Amino acid sequence: MDRIIQLLQQCGVSVYRLTDTLTEAAELYFIKKKLDIPRFKKIEIIQAEIFRDFEEDGKKYRGSTTIYMEQGLTDEEIVQKIKNAYFAASFVKNPFYELPAPSRSDLVPSSSDYKDMPLEEAAGKAADLFLSVESDARAFINSAEIFVRRSRVRILDSAGTDVSYMRDVLRGEFVAQCKEPEDVEQYRQFSYTDLDLASLKEKLEEAIRDVRLRAAALGAPEAGTRSVILTGENLRELLNFYMARSASDMVYPGYSTWKEGDVVQGEDQGGERLNLTLASARPFSSEGIPMRNRPLLRDGVLCTVHGGSRFAHYLGIEPTGSYEKVLLDAGTMSLEDMRKTGALETVSFSDFQTDEMDGHFAGEIRLALQRGETGETIPLTGGSVNGSLLESQGRMIFSRERYRDASYEGPLAVLIPDVRIAGS
Amino acid sequence: MKVQSSPYLTRLRPVLGELLEQLLKRYAYASVLATDVETKSYSVGRSGTRVAEIGCFGRRGFTARVWKDGGYAEYSANSLKREDIDQILQHFETTLEGMSRCAERYETPMPQDAPAFLAASTDYGVDPRDLGDEKIVDRLTRARLSGLAADRILIECSTRFNYQIYHKVFLSRNRDLEQNVLFTDAAVFCLARKGEALKDGYHAISLLGGAEILDGLEDCAQKALEAVRASLSSIPLVPGEYECICSPEVTGMIVHEAFGHGVEMDMFVKDRALAASYMGRQVASELVTMKDGASTSYEDVATFFFDDEGNLSRDTVIIDKGILVSGICDGVSAARLGVSPTGNGRRESVDHKVYTRMTNTFFTEGTSKPEEMIASVKDGLLLECPTSGMEDPKNWGIQCMVSFGREIRDGKLTGRVFGPIVLTGYVPDLLKSITMISDTVEHCGAGACGKGWKEWVKVSDGGPYIKARIRLG
């Protein structure tokens, strides 16, 4: 960093932000219970944002460009990159804005419970869990990928910010397979900041249970319009609409008309009002802004427009940094009571998506459960759901049961009325 | 003009050679892949102007791979100096050896290493670096303003341009390969308000070449504007099975998502692909021929000379007149399956694992004219503007989404538009229902393809207009 700062000054660059990220990772890939390949990597990248202030017709502008530098670059190459970037910044005619207020800290240690463990040892413990999960010849883990990453991040800018922190993440994905009566699979991702083997075990067991159900699925649900239950990461995907629409990079260009104090959940139509909280998943934002939990929605009313310094400056609001995790405080009905309403319980999709532009949500059903007339559970597969959050948001009911992963904590399930189903 | 070699990789070659030599003293097989990547992205919109290097798809770095006693291991880093070699050897001998003991290894034969020597570069017309940042930003700004002026309904008409110049060197005991590639893409994104909702229209173009692609921006803006107008007038569709004409972009999405992922043969190794049991069988109408390859005649962003395991690129026929004849394969999976690699082993960047990945994937042309195809539909839809798709190699389920479909009644477009629309169903049912294929092929590689939800690589896909029966929701 010191060498790059010297070279920046040598090139006449007085406003800059540097982010030095050193990541080490141990990776294990499995095919059934056999090791496909072990990998280890060590990557250090310095991201430099180079700013250039200029005036035209009495108006101040601040252009910027971003470049990346590795350890192997020579001084001549770095100087050339900086000069090119500084030149390019003069064509980026963005209205002037301030860098965030200076922030300083010693290295903030990782909050992870495996922060002192060698990465390969943590990966080995996760692998042991995969190898020991209860399965049989009919239903088992087909393949898995385990990534244990440790990053040291330092963010430094010309306005005086100098913060650094450590972060550990255990993440990966796996596929559960059931051979009979139909040969089918279920895909799952996981991401934890702790070596949360208990949650991972639960996810593995759920996947094995779900894939058995999918193997016995009796075809697609009946086409029509009906209530649908979304769970876990699909419920989190639905909430992305509120995260995105309230972000300053959507508000400033006018894509979103939301402002603090607006009722953004629409009319109350007998559903639960949303209480969402932006949760800090790391100590500092990418600009070095100290992150803390902030209310996003209270009873469906927008409390915070969130984002980085540039759009915050333009909008005249406090820069908050960008958030990747959200908490939802809601839940009045048990999942069992939701099922009793006759709603279609969607367990997994091939790819469930919510369009942040128009609130439309949709996905092809990999597994859904339907409560039969005598109370039995009927597994279904195929067809799709296709709905509009703008039409449904006033009538959503959330479960009392909870769910937690690296990007969401809140109710496990939501009941949404009048969703179009394409099926048999 | 040809893309020139990377001075950095030229400088690094002796160190790469020394690392390889040390590894070969310890392992029966070793290889080193090194990259030098230069990328830049430009965008102009209401949020302002942005010029930045692209963070993904890698920069400089290397991956060393070794094989010993039936198992592989890899170490990646983005800095390599002569004095690092001992530490890298130690990583292989301690860390990775230790990790290898966590489970029984998946027994794999040593990879093919037949002699191959190559130094090749792609062609371009205008080097974006020569055109310069000022002129590129100016071209994007003018296209944006012209788009906005075309229709007052627009609240946004943003434009973007990306280029990537990559250089790769692959060394093993018997191979010494170098390639230098430049590709570009550009897009226009239009946005209009419909009540509380926003409706968008998007059109993108791509090129194995340079900044000459910017000549297509105005046409791109026109198509994006047409798309947003259609989205604005769209109404929900009654779910059901429809007779459909798919535009080349929608055909490309079906080719790639619905079928292409299913013939990636690393999925055969894992018993995750239904296609493995359909080799030699009919999976599509006899009108359908499907190809994939980094060296096909349809050059695009995924054209290259060798893959990330040092296997030379090929042109693979996957479906021949409706019969599934071949999958596509990376080197490790090929060794496990006892087949030849097809040059489809690709990494997101040098620090990621290799998987079997598509390159340029498409249906070949037929004999019909698009207007004849529309005229042949009694009651159906012309599907346009694909937005996303997801693979299901195991069960050949389809999930593809398009922004809208234009109603066709008695062989004519009525002007009514439905959307957004989800395509579902069983892949062979859709492919076997194809009754007409147009006589021209279009392809595009403006986006990136993931393996599941990660491992992004540049691909292109496309094909002709096709007529098929599809379940829509």
GROMACS .gro file of C-alpha atoms in nm, chain A residues 26-45 64-68 70-74 77 81 84 87-88 91-94 120 127-128 131 142-143 145 147 173 175 177 179 183-185 187 189 214 220 245 249 252-258 264 310-311 350-353 355 357-358 360 362-364 366 382-386 390 393 420-423, chain B residues 8 11 40 46-55 59-60 63 65 72-79 81 87 91 95-96 99-107 133-134 137 155-156 158 189 191 193 196-200 236-237 239 269-272 332 336 347 350-353 355 388-395 397-399 401 420-422 424-425 451-455 471-473:
model
  186
   26ALA     CA    1  -0.906  -2.412   0.139
   27GLU     CA    2  -1.147  -2.585  -0.100
   28LEU     CA    3  -1.268  -2.945  -0.103
   29TYR     CA    4  -1.477  -3.094  -0.383
   30PHE     CA    5  -1.655  -3.426  -0.340
   31ILE     CA    6  -1.826  -3.673  -0.570
   32LYS     CA    7  -2.043  -3.882  -0.341
   33LYS     CA    8  -1.809  -3.972  -0.053
   34LYS     CA    9  -1.490  -3.952  -0.257
   35LEU     CA   10  -1.261  -3.652  -0.281
   36ASP     CA   11  -1.270  -3.506  -0.633
   37ILE     CA   12  -0.993  -3.248  -0.579
   38PRO     CA   13  -0.842  -3.037  -0.299
   39ARG     CA   14  -0.746  -2.678  -0.384
   40PHE     CA   15  -0.570  -2.403  -0.193
   41LYS     CA   16  -0.535  -2.044  -0.303
   42LYS     CA   17  -0.380  -1.719  -0.193
   43ILE     CA   18  -0.493  -1.407  -0.375
   44GLU     CA   19  -0.404  -1.048  -0.291
   45ILE     CA   20  -0.565  -0.769  -0.488
   64SER     CA   21  -1.337   0.843  -1.086
   65THR     CA   22  -1.212   0.516  -1.225
   66THR     CA   23  -1.134   0.183  -1.061
   67ILE     CA   24  -0.827  -0.026  -1.130
   68TYR     CA   25  -0.690  -0.346  -0.975
   70GLU     CA   26  -0.152  -0.745  -0.805
   71GLN     CA   27   0.180  -0.793  -0.630
   72GLY     CA   28   0.355  -0.888  -0.953
   73LEU     CA   29   0.318  -0.547  -1.118
   74THR     CA   30   0.635  -0.344  -1.167
   77GLU     CA   31   0.326  -0.082  -1.487
   81LYS     CA   32  -0.218   0.214  -1.486
   84ASN     CA   33  -0.440   0.595  -1.761
   87PHE     CA   34  -0.681   1.047  -1.753
   88ALA     CA   35  -0.999   0.837  -1.791
   91PHE     CA   36  -1.424   1.198  -1.887
   92VAL     CA   37  -1.639   1.074  -1.601
   93LYS     CA   38  -1.843   1.386  -1.553
   94ASN     CA   39  -2.026   1.311  -1.231
  120GLU     CA   40  -0.761  -2.679   0.596
  127ALA     CA   41  -1.605  -3.252   0.520
  128ASP     CA   42  -1.643  -3.495   0.812
  131LEU     CA   43  -1.921  -3.784   0.501
  142ASN     CA   44  -2.442  -3.675  -0.469
  143SER     CA   45  -2.170  -3.409  -0.462
  145GLU     CA   46  -1.821  -2.821  -0.264
  147PHE     CA   47  -1.501  -2.339   0.064
  173GLU     CA   48  -2.313  -2.606  -0.214
  175VAL     CA   49  -2.668  -3.183  -0.428
  177GLN     CA   50  -3.000  -3.732  -0.491
  179LYS     CA   51  -3.272  -4.283  -0.700
  183ASP     CA   52  -3.415  -4.045  -0.999
  184VAL     CA   53  -3.413  -3.679  -0.889
  185GLU     CA   54  -3.196  -3.426  -0.705
  187TYR     CA   55  -2.956  -2.841  -0.494
  189GLN     CA   56  -2.624  -2.359  -0.102
  214ARG     CA   57  -3.942  -3.516  -0.482
  220ALA     CA   58  -4.728  -3.075  -1.144
  245ARG     CA   59  -3.605  -0.023  -0.411
  249ASP     CA   60  -2.856   0.388  -0.645
  252TYR     CA   61  -3.115   0.887  -0.713
  253PRO     CA   62  -3.171   0.808  -1.085
  254GLY     CA   63  -3.546   0.798  -1.025
  255TYR     CA   64  -3.591   0.426  -1.088
  256SER     CA   65  -3.747   0.415  -0.743
  257THR     CA   66  -3.967   0.696  -0.617
  258TRP     CA   67  -3.944   0.581  -0.256
  264VAL     CA   68  -4.404   0.132   0.063
  310ARG     CA   69  -2.186   0.937  -0.378
  311PHE     CA   70  -2.561   0.898  -0.409
  350SER     CA   71  -3.495  -2.433  -1.018
  351ASP     CA   72  -3.433  -2.060  -0.975
  352PHE     CA   73  -3.679  -1.840  -0.788
  353GLN     CA   74  -3.649  -1.473  -0.880
  355ASP     CA   75  -3.779  -0.857  -1.035
  357MET     CA   76  -3.813  -0.327  -1.118
  358ASP     CA   77  -4.173  -0.445  -1.122
  360HIS     CA   78  -4.291  -0.972  -1.033
  362ALA     CA   79  -4.162  -1.642  -1.051
  363GLY     CA   80  -3.993  -1.979  -1.056
  364GLU     CA   81  -4.022  -2.331  -1.190
  366ARG     CA   82  -3.878  -2.847  -0.828
  382GLY     CA   83  -4.309  -2.917  -1.230
  383GLY     CA   84  -4.511  -2.616  -1.335
  384SER     CA   85  -4.438  -2.269  -1.208
  385VAL     CA   86  -4.555  -1.987  -0.982
  386ASN     CA   87  -4.593  -1.640  -1.125
  390LEU     CA   88  -4.718  -0.518  -0.569
  393GLN     CA   89  -4.776  -0.738  -0.037
  420ARG     CA   90  -5.091  -1.779  -1.064
  421ILE     CA   91  -4.984  -2.142  -1.101
  422ALA     CA   92  -4.895  -2.297  -1.436
  423GLY     CA   93  -4.933  -2.672  -1.401
  432TYR     CA   94   0.419  -0.985  -1.848
  435ARG     CA   95   0.874  -1.210  -1.871
  464LYS     CA   96  -1.260  -0.236  -1.887
  470ARG     CA   97  -2.892   0.863  -1.511
  471SER     CA   98  -2.667   0.749  -1.227
  472GLY     CA   99  -2.371   0.905  -1.404
  473THR     CA  100  -2.076   0.780  -1.598
  474ARG     CA  101  -1.866   0.484  -1.492
  475VAL     CA  102  -1.528   0.372  -1.621
  476ALA     CA  103  -1.370   0.083  -1.434
  477GLU     CA  104  -1.173  -0.233  -1.473
  478ILE     CA  105  -1.398  -0.538  -1.430
  479GLY     CA  106  -1.339  -0.718  -1.102
  483ARG     CA  107  -0.644  -1.056  -1.393
  484ARG     CA  108  -0.291  -1.190  -1.350
  487THR     CA  109  -0.274  -2.227  -1.126
  489ARG     CA  110  -0.202  -2.868  -1.109
  496TYR     CA  111  -0.531  -3.429  -0.847
  497ALA     CA  112  -0.451  -3.118  -0.643
  498GLU     CA  113  -0.427  -2.750  -0.736
  499TYR     CA  114  -0.268  -2.436  -0.596
  500SER     CA  115  -0.351  -2.087  -0.726
  501ALA     CA  116  -0.205  -1.745  -0.655
  502ASN     CA  117  -0.181  -1.414  -0.832
  503SER     CA  118   0.183  -1.347  -0.765
  505LYS     CA  119   0.835  -1.492  -0.825
  511GLN     CA  120   0.669  -2.222  -0.067
  515HIS     CA  121   0.185  -2.614  -0.006
  519THR     CA  122  -0.134  -2.846   0.308
  520LEU     CA  123  -0.278  -3.016   0.000
  523MET     CA  124  -0.637  -3.209   0.273
  524SER     CA  125  -0.620  -3.512   0.042
  525ARG     CA  126  -0.633  -3.745   0.341
  526CYS     CA  127  -0.980  -3.626   0.454
  527ALA     CA  128  -1.150  -3.889   0.235
  528GLU     CA  129  -1.088  -4.161  -0.016
  529ARG     CA  130  -0.972  -4.013  -0.348
  530TYR     CA  131  -1.183  -4.034  -0.663
  531GLU     CA  132  -0.948  -4.256  -0.862
  557ASP     CA  133  -1.173   0.658  -2.303
  558GLU     CA  134  -1.292   0.999  -2.422
  561VAL     CA  135  -1.765   0.769  -2.336
  579ILE     CA  136  -3.710   0.752  -1.788
  580GLU     CA  137  -3.379   0.585  -1.869
  582SER     CA  138  -2.838   0.366  -2.033
  613PHE     CA  139  -3.109  -0.069  -2.135
  615LEU     CA  140  -3.675   0.188  -1.865
  617ARG     CA  141  -4.277   0.360  -1.567
  620GLU     CA  142  -4.568   0.168  -0.945
  621ALA     CA  143  -4.385  -0.084  -1.162
  622LEU     CA  144  -4.093  -0.022  -1.392
  623LYS     CA  145  -4.078  -0.196  -1.728
  624ASP     CA  146  -3.749  -0.249  -1.901
  660PRO     CA  147  -5.074  -1.140  -1.785
  661LEU     CA  148  -5.101  -1.459  -1.987
  663PRO     CA  149  -5.120  -2.035  -1.827
  693VAL     CA  150  -1.931  -3.833  -1.388
  694LYS     CA  151  -2.153  -3.729  -1.098
  695ASP     CA  152  -2.460  -3.911  -1.234
  696ARG     CA  153  -2.633  -3.574  -1.255
  756VAL     CA  154  -1.038  -3.459  -1.591
  760ARG     CA  155  -1.265  -4.050  -1.576
  771ARG     CA  156  -1.227  -2.160  -1.516
  774VAL     CA  157  -0.717  -1.856  -1.275
  775ASP     CA  158  -0.794  -1.915  -0.905
  776HIS     CA  159  -1.113  -2.114  -0.972
  777LYS     CA  160  -1.159  -2.484  -1.037
  779TYR     CA  161  -1.555  -2.743  -1.485
  812SER     CA  162  -3.311  -1.562  -1.744
  813GLY     CA  163  -3.295  -1.939  -1.748
  814MET     CA  164  -3.188  -2.220  -1.520
  815GLU     CA  165  -3.058  -2.562  -1.605
  816ASP     CA  166  -3.189  -2.898  -1.484
  817PRO     CA  167  -2.952  -3.160  -1.629
  818LYS     CA  168  -3.086  -3.433  -1.403
  819ASN     CA  169  -3.449  -3.416  -1.505
  821GLY     CA  170  -3.706  -2.957  -1.662
  822ILE     CA  171  -3.721  -2.618  -1.830
  823GLN     CA  172  -3.715  -2.286  -1.652
  825MET     CA  173  -3.823  -1.653  -1.861
  844PRO     CA  174  -4.370  -1.163  -1.835
  845ILE     CA  175  -4.381  -1.532  -1.927
  846VAL     CA  176  -4.223  -1.842  -1.774
  848THR     CA  177  -4.169  -2.474  -1.836
  849GLY     CA  178  -4.201  -2.836  -1.936
  875LYS     CA  179  -2.254  -2.333  -1.318
  876GLY     CA  180  -2.547  -2.338  -1.081
  877TRP     CA  181  -2.520  -1.998  -0.913
  878LYS     CA  182  -2.147  -1.931  -0.950
  879GLU     CA  183  -1.839  -1.984  -1.171
  895ARG     CA  184  -4.604  -2.481  -2.172
  896LEU     CA  185  -4.623  -2.116  -2.065
  897GLY     CA  186  -4.709  -1.957  -1.734
   0.00000   0.00000   0.00000
